[in-house]
Backbone atoms as SQL, in Angstrom:
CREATE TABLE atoms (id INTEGER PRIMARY KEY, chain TEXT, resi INTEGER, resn TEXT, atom TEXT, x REAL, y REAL, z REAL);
INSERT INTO atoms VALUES
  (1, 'A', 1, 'UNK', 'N', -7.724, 8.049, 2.220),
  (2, 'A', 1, 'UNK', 'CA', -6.923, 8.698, 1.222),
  (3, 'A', 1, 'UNK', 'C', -5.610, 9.114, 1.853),
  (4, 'A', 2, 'UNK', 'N', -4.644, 9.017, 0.735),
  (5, 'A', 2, 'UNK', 'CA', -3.441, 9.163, 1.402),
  (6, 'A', 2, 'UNK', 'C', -2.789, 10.471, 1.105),
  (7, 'A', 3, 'UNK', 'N', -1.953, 11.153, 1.646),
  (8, 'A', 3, 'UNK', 'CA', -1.702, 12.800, 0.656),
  (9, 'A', 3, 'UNK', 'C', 0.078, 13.052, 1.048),
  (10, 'A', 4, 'UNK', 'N', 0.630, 13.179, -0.005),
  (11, 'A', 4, 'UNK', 'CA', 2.191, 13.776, 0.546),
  (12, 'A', 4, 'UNK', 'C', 2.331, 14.745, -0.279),
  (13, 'A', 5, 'UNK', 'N', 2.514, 15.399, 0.655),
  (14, 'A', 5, 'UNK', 'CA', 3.107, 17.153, 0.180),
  (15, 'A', 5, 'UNK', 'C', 4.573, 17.326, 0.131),
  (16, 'A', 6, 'UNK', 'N', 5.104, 17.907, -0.424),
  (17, 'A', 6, 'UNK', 'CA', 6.515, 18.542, -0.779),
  (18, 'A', 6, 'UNK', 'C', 6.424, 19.875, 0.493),
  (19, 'A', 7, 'UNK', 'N', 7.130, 20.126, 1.438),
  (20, 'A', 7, 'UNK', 'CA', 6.838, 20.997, 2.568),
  (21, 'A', 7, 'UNK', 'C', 8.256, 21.613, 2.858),
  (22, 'A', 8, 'UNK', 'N', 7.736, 22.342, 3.913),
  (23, 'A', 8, 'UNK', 'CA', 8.872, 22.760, 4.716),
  (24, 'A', 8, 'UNK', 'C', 8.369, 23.223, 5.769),
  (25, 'A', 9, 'UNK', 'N', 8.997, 22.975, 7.138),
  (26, 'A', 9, 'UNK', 'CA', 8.259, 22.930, 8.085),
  (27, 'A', 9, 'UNK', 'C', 9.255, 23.899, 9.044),
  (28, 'A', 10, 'UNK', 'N', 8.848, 24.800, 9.524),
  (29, 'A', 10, 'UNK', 'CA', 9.941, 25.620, 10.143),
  (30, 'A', 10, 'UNK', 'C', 8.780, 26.309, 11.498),
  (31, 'A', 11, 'UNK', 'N', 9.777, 27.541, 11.714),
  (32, 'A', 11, 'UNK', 'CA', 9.500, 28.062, 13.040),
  (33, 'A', 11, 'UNK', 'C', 8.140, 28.609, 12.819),
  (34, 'A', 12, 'UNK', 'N', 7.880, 29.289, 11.472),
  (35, 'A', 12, 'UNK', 'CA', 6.198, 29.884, 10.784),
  (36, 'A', 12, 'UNK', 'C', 5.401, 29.035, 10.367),
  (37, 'A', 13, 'UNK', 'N', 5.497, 27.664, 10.963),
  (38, 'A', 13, 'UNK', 'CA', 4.449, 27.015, 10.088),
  (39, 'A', 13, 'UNK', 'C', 4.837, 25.769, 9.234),
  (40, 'A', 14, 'UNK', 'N', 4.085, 25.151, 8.191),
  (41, 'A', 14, 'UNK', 'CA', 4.103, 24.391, 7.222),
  (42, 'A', 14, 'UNK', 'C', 4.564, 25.349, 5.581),
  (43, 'A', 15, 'UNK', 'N', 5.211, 25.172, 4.950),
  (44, 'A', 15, 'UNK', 'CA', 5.248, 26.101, 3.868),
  (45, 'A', 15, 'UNK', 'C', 5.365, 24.786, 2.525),
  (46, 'A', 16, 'UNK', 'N', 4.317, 24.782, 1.936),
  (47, 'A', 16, 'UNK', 'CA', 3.830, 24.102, 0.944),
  (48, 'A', 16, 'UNK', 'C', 4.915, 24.391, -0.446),
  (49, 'A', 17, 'UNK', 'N', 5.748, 23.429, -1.085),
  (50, 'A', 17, 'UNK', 'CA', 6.805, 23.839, -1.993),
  (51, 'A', 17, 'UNK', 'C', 5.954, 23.019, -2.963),
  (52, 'A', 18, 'UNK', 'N', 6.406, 24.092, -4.770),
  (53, 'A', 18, 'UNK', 'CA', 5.817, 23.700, -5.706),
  (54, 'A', 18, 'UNK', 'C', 6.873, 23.064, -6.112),
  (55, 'A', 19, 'UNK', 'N', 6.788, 22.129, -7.160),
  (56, 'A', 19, 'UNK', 'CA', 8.146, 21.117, -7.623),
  (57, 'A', 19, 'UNK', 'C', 7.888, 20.838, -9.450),
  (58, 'A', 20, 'UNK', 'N', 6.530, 21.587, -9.491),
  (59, 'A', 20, 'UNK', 'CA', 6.248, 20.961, -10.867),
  (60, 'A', 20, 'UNK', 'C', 5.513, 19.762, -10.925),
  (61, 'A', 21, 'UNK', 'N', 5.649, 19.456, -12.263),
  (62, 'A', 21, 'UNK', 'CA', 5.192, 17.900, -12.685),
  (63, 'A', 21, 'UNK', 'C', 6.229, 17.058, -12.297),
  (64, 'A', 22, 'UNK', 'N', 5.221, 15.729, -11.851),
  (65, 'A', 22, 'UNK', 'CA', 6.421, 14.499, -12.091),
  (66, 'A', 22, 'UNK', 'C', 6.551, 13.662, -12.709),
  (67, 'A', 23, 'UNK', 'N', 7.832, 13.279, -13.136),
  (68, 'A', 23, 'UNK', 'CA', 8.330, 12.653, -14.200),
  (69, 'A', 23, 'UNK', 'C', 7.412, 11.398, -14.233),
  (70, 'A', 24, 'UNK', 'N', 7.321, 10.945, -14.970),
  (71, 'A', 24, 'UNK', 'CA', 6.554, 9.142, -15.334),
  (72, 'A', 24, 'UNK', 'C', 7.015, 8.658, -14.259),
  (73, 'A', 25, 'UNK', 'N', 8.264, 7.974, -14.672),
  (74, 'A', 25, 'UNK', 'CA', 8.820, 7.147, -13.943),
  (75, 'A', 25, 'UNK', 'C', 8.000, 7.116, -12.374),
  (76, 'A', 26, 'UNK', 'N', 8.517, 8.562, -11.822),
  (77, 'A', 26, 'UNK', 'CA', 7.614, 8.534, -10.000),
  (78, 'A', 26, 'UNK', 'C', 6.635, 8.385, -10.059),
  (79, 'A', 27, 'UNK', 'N', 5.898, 8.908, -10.753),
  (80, 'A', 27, 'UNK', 'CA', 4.533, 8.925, -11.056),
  (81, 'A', 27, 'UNK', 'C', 4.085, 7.691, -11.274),
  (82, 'A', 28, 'UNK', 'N', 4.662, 6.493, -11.489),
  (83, 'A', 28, 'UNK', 'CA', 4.324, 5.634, -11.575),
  (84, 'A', 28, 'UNK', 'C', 4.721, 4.740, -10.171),
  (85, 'A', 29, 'UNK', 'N', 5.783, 5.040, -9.775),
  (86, 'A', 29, 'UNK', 'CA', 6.231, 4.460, -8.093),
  (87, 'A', 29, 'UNK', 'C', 5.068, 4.817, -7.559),
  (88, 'A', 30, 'UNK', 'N', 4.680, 6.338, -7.239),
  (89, 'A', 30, 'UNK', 'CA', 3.901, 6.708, -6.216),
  (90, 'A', 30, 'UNK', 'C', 2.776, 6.229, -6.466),
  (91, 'A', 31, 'UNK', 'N', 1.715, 6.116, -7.870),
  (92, 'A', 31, 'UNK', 'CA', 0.894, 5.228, -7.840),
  (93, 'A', 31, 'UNK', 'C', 0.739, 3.797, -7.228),
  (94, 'A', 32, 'UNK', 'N', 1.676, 2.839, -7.354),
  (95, 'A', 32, 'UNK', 'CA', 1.725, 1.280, -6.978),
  (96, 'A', 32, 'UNK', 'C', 1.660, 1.519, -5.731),
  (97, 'A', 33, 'UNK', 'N', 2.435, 2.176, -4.704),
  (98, 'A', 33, 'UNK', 'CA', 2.007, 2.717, -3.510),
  (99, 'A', 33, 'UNK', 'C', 1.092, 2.728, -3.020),
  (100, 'A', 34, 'UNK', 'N', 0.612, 3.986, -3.768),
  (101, 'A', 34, 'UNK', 'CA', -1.390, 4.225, -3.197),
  (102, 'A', 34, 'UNK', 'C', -1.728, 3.080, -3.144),
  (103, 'A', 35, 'UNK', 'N', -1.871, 2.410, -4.728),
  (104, 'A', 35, 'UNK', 'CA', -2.527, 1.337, -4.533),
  (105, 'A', 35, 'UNK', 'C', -2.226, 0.383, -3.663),
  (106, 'A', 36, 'UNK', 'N', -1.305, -0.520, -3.376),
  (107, 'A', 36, 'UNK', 'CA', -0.943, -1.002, -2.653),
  (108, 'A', 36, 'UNK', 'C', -1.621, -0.996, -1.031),
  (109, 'A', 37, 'UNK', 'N', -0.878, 0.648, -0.912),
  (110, 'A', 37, 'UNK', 'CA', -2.239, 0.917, 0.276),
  (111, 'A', 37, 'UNK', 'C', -3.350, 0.872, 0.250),
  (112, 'A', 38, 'UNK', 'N', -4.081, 1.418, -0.616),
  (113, 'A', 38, 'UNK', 'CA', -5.312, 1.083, -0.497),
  (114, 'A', 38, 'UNK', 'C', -6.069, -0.079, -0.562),
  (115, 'A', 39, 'UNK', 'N', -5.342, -0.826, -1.398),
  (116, 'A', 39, 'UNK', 'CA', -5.719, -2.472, -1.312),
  (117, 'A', 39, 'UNK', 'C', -5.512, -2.895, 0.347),
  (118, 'A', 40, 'UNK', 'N', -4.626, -2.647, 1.148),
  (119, 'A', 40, 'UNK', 'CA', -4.331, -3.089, 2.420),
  (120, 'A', 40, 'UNK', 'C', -5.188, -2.683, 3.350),
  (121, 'A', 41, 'UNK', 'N', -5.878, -1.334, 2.747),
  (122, 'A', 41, 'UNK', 'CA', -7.027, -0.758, 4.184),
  (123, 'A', 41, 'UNK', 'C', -8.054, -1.568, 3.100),
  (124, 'A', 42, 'UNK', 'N', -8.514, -1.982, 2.499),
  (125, 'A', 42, 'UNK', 'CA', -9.370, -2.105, 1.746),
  (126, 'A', 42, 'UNK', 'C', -9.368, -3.713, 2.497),
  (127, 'A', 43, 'UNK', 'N', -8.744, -4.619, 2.781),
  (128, 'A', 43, 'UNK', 'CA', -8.734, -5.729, 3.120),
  (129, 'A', 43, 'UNK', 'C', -8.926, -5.916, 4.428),
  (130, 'A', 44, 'UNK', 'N', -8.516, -4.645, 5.456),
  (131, 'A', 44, 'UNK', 'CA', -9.003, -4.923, 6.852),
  (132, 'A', 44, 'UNK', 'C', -10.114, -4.533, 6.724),
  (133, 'A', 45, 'UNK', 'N', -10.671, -3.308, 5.969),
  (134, 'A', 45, 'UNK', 'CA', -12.329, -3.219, 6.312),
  (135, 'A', 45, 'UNK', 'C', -13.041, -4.211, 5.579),
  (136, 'A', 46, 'UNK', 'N', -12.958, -4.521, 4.378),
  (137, 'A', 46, 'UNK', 'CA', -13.893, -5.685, 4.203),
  (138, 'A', 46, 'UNK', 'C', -13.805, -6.787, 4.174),
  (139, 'A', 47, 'UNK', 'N', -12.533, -7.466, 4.772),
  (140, 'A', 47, 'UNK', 'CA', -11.867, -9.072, 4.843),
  (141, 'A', 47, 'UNK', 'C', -11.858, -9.751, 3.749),
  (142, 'A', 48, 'UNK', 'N', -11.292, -8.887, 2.490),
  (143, 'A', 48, 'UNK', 'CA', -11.186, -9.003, 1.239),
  (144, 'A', 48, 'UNK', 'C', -10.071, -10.311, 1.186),
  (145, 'A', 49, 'UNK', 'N', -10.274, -11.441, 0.826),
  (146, 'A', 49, 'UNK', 'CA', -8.807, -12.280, 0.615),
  (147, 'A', 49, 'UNK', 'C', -8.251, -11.669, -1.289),
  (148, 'A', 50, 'UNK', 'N', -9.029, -11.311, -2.384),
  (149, 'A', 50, 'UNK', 'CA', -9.123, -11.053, -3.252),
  (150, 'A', 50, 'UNK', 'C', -8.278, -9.706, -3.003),
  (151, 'A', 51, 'UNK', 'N', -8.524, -8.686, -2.477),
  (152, 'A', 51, 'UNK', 'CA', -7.951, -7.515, -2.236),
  (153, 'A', 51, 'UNK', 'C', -6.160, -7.589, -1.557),
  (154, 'A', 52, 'UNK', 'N', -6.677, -8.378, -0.214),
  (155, 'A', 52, 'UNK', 'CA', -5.310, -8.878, 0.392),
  (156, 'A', 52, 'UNK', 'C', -4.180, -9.520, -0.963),
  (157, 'A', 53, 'UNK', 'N', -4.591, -10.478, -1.832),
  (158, 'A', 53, 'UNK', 'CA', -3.687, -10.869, -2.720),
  (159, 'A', 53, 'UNK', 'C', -3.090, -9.809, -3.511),
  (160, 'A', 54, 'UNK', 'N', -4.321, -9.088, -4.238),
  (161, 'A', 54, 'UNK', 'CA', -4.174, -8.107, -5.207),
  (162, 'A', 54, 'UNK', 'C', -2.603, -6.953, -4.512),
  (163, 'A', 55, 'UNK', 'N', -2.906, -6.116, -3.341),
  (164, 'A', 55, 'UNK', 'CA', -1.892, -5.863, -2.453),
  (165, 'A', 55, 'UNK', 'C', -0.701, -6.391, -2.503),
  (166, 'A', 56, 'UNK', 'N', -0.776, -7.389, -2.440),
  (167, 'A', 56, 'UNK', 'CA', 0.543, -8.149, -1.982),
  (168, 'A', 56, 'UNK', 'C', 0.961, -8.379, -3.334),
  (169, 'A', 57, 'UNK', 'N', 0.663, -8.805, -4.766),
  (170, 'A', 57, 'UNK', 'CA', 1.266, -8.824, -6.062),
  (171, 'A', 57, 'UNK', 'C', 1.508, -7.362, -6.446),
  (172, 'A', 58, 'UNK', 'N', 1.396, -6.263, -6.012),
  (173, 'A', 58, 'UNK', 'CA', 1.746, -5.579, -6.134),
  (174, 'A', 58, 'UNK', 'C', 3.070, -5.094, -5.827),
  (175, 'A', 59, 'UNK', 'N', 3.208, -5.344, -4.357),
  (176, 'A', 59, 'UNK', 'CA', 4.662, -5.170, -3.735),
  (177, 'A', 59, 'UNK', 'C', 5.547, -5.445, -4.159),
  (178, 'A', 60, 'UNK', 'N', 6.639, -4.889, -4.576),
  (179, 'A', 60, 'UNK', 'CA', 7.477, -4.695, -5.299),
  (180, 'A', 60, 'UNK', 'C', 8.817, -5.811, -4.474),
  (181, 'A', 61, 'UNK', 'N', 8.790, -6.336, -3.713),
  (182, 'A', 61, 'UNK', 'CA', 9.772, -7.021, -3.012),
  (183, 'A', 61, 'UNK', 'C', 8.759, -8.632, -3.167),
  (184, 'A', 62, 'UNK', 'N', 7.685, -8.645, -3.645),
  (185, 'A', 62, 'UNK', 'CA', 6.873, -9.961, -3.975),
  (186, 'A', 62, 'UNK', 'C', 7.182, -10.225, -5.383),
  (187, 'A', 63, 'UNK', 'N', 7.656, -11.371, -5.557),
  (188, 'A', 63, 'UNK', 'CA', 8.109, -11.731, -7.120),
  (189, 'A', 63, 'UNK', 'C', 7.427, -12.283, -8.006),
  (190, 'A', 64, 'UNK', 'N', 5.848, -12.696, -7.784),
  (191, 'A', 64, 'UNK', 'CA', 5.042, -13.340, -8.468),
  (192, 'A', 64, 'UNK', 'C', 3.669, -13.420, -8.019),
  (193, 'A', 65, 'UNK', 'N', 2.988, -13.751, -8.338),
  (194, 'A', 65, 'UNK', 'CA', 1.614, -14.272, -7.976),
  (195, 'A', 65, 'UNK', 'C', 1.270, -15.532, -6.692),
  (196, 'A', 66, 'UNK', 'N', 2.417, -16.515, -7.072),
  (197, 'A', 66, 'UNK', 'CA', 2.252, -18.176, -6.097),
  (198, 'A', 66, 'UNK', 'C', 3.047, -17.547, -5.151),
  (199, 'A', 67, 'UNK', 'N', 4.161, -16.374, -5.372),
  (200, 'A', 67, 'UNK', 'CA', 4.649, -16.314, -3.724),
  (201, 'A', 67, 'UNK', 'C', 3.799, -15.528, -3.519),
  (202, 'A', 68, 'UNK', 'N', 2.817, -14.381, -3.750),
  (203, 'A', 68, 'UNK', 'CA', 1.942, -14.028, -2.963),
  (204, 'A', 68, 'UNK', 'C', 1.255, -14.662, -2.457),
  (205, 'A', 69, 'UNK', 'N', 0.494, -15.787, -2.991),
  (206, 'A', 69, 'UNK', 'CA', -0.267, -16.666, -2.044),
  (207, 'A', 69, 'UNK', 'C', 0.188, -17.515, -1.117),
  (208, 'A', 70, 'UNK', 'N', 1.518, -17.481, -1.361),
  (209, 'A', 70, 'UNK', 'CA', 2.179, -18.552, 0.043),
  (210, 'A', 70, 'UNK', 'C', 2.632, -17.592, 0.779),
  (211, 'A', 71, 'UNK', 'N', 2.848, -16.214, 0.506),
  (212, 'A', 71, 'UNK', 'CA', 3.374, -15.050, 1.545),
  (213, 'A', 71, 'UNK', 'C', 1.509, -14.921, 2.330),
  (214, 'A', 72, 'UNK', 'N', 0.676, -14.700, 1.712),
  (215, 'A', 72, 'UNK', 'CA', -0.535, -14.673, 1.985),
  (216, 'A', 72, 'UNK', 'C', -1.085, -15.507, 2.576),
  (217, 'A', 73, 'UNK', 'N', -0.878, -16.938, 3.038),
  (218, 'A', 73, 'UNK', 'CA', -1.528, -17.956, 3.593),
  (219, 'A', 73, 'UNK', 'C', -0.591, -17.824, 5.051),
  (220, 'A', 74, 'UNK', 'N', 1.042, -17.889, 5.037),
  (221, 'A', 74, 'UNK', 'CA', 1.548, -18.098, 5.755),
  (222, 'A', 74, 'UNK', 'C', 1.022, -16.538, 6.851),
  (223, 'A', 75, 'UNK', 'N', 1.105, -15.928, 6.355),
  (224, 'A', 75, 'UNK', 'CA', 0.596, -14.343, 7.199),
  (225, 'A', 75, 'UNK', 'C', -0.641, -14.363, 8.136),
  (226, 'A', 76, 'UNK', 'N', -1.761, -15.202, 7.153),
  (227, 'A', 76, 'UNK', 'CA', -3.259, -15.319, 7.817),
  (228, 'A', 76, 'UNK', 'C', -2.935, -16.326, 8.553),
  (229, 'A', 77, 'UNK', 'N', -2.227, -17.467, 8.799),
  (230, 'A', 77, 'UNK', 'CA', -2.015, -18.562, 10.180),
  (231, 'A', 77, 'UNK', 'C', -1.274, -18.027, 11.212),
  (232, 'A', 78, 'UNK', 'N', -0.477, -17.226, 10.699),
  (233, 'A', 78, 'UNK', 'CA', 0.573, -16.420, 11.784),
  (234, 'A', 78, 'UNK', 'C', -0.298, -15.650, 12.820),
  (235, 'A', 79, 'UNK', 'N', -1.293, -14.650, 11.953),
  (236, 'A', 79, 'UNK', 'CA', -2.186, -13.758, 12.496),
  (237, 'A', 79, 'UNK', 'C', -3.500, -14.402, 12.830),
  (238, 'A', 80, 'UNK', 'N', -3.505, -15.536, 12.918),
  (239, 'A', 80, 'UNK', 'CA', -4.798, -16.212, 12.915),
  (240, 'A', 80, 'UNK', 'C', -5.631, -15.144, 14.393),
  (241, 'A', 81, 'UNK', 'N', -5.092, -15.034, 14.834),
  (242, 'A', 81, 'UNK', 'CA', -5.587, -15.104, 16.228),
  (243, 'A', 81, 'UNK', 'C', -6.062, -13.206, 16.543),
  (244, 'A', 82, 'UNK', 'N', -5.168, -12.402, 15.640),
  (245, 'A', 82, 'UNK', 'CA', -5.862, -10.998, 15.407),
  (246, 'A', 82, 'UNK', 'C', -6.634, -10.236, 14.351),
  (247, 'A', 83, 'UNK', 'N', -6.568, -11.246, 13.256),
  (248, 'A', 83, 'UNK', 'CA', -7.193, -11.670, 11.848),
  (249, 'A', 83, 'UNK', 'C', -7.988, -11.981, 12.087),
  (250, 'A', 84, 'UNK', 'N', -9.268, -10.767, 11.181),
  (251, 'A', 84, 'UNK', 'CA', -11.079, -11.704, 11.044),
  (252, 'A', 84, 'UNK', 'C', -10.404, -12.380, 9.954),
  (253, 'A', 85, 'UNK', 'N', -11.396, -13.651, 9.715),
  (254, 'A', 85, 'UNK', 'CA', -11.270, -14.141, 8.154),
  (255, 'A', 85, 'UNK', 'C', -11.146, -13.481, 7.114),
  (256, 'A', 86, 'UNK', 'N', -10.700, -13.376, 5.815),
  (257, 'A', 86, 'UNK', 'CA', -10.164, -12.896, 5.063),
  (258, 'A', 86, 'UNK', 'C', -11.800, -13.925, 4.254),
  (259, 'A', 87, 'UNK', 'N', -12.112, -13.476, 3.182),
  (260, 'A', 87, 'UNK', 'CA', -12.821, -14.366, 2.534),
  (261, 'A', 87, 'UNK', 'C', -13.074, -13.978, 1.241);
């Protein structure tokens, strides 16, 4: 699990700042995020290739589905060698 706090970090400590609700819009960035991440730990612990894709169509700098899988194939030959199988 992932957690970001709104803070302030000074000479006393951590001091936890309230900010309210957030707007949709972030609220919707910071979700794709999580997910994102979590799809990515989710793929080293269980050598998800299904998960690994899912991740990667998410990313917001990935423009489709077929470049995820050619961003995704080219990654697992690159890493062949510190990469369990993906399956």
């Amino acid at each position: 699990m992932m957690v970001e706090v709104t803070c302030r970090v000074g000479s006393n400590g951590i001091e936890t700042l309230t900010v309210g609700s957030v707007p949709t819009f972030y609220k919707g960035l910071m979700e794709n995020q999580y997910a994102y991440g979590k799809l990515t730990v989710d793929t080293c612990l269980e050598g998800s290739y299904k998960k690994a894709l899912q991740a990667l169509v998410l990313n917001r700098t990935v423009v489709n589905t077929d470049e995820a899988k050619d961003l995704l194939a080219d990654l697992m030959e690159i890493n062949k060698n510190y990469w369990n199988e993906l399956k």
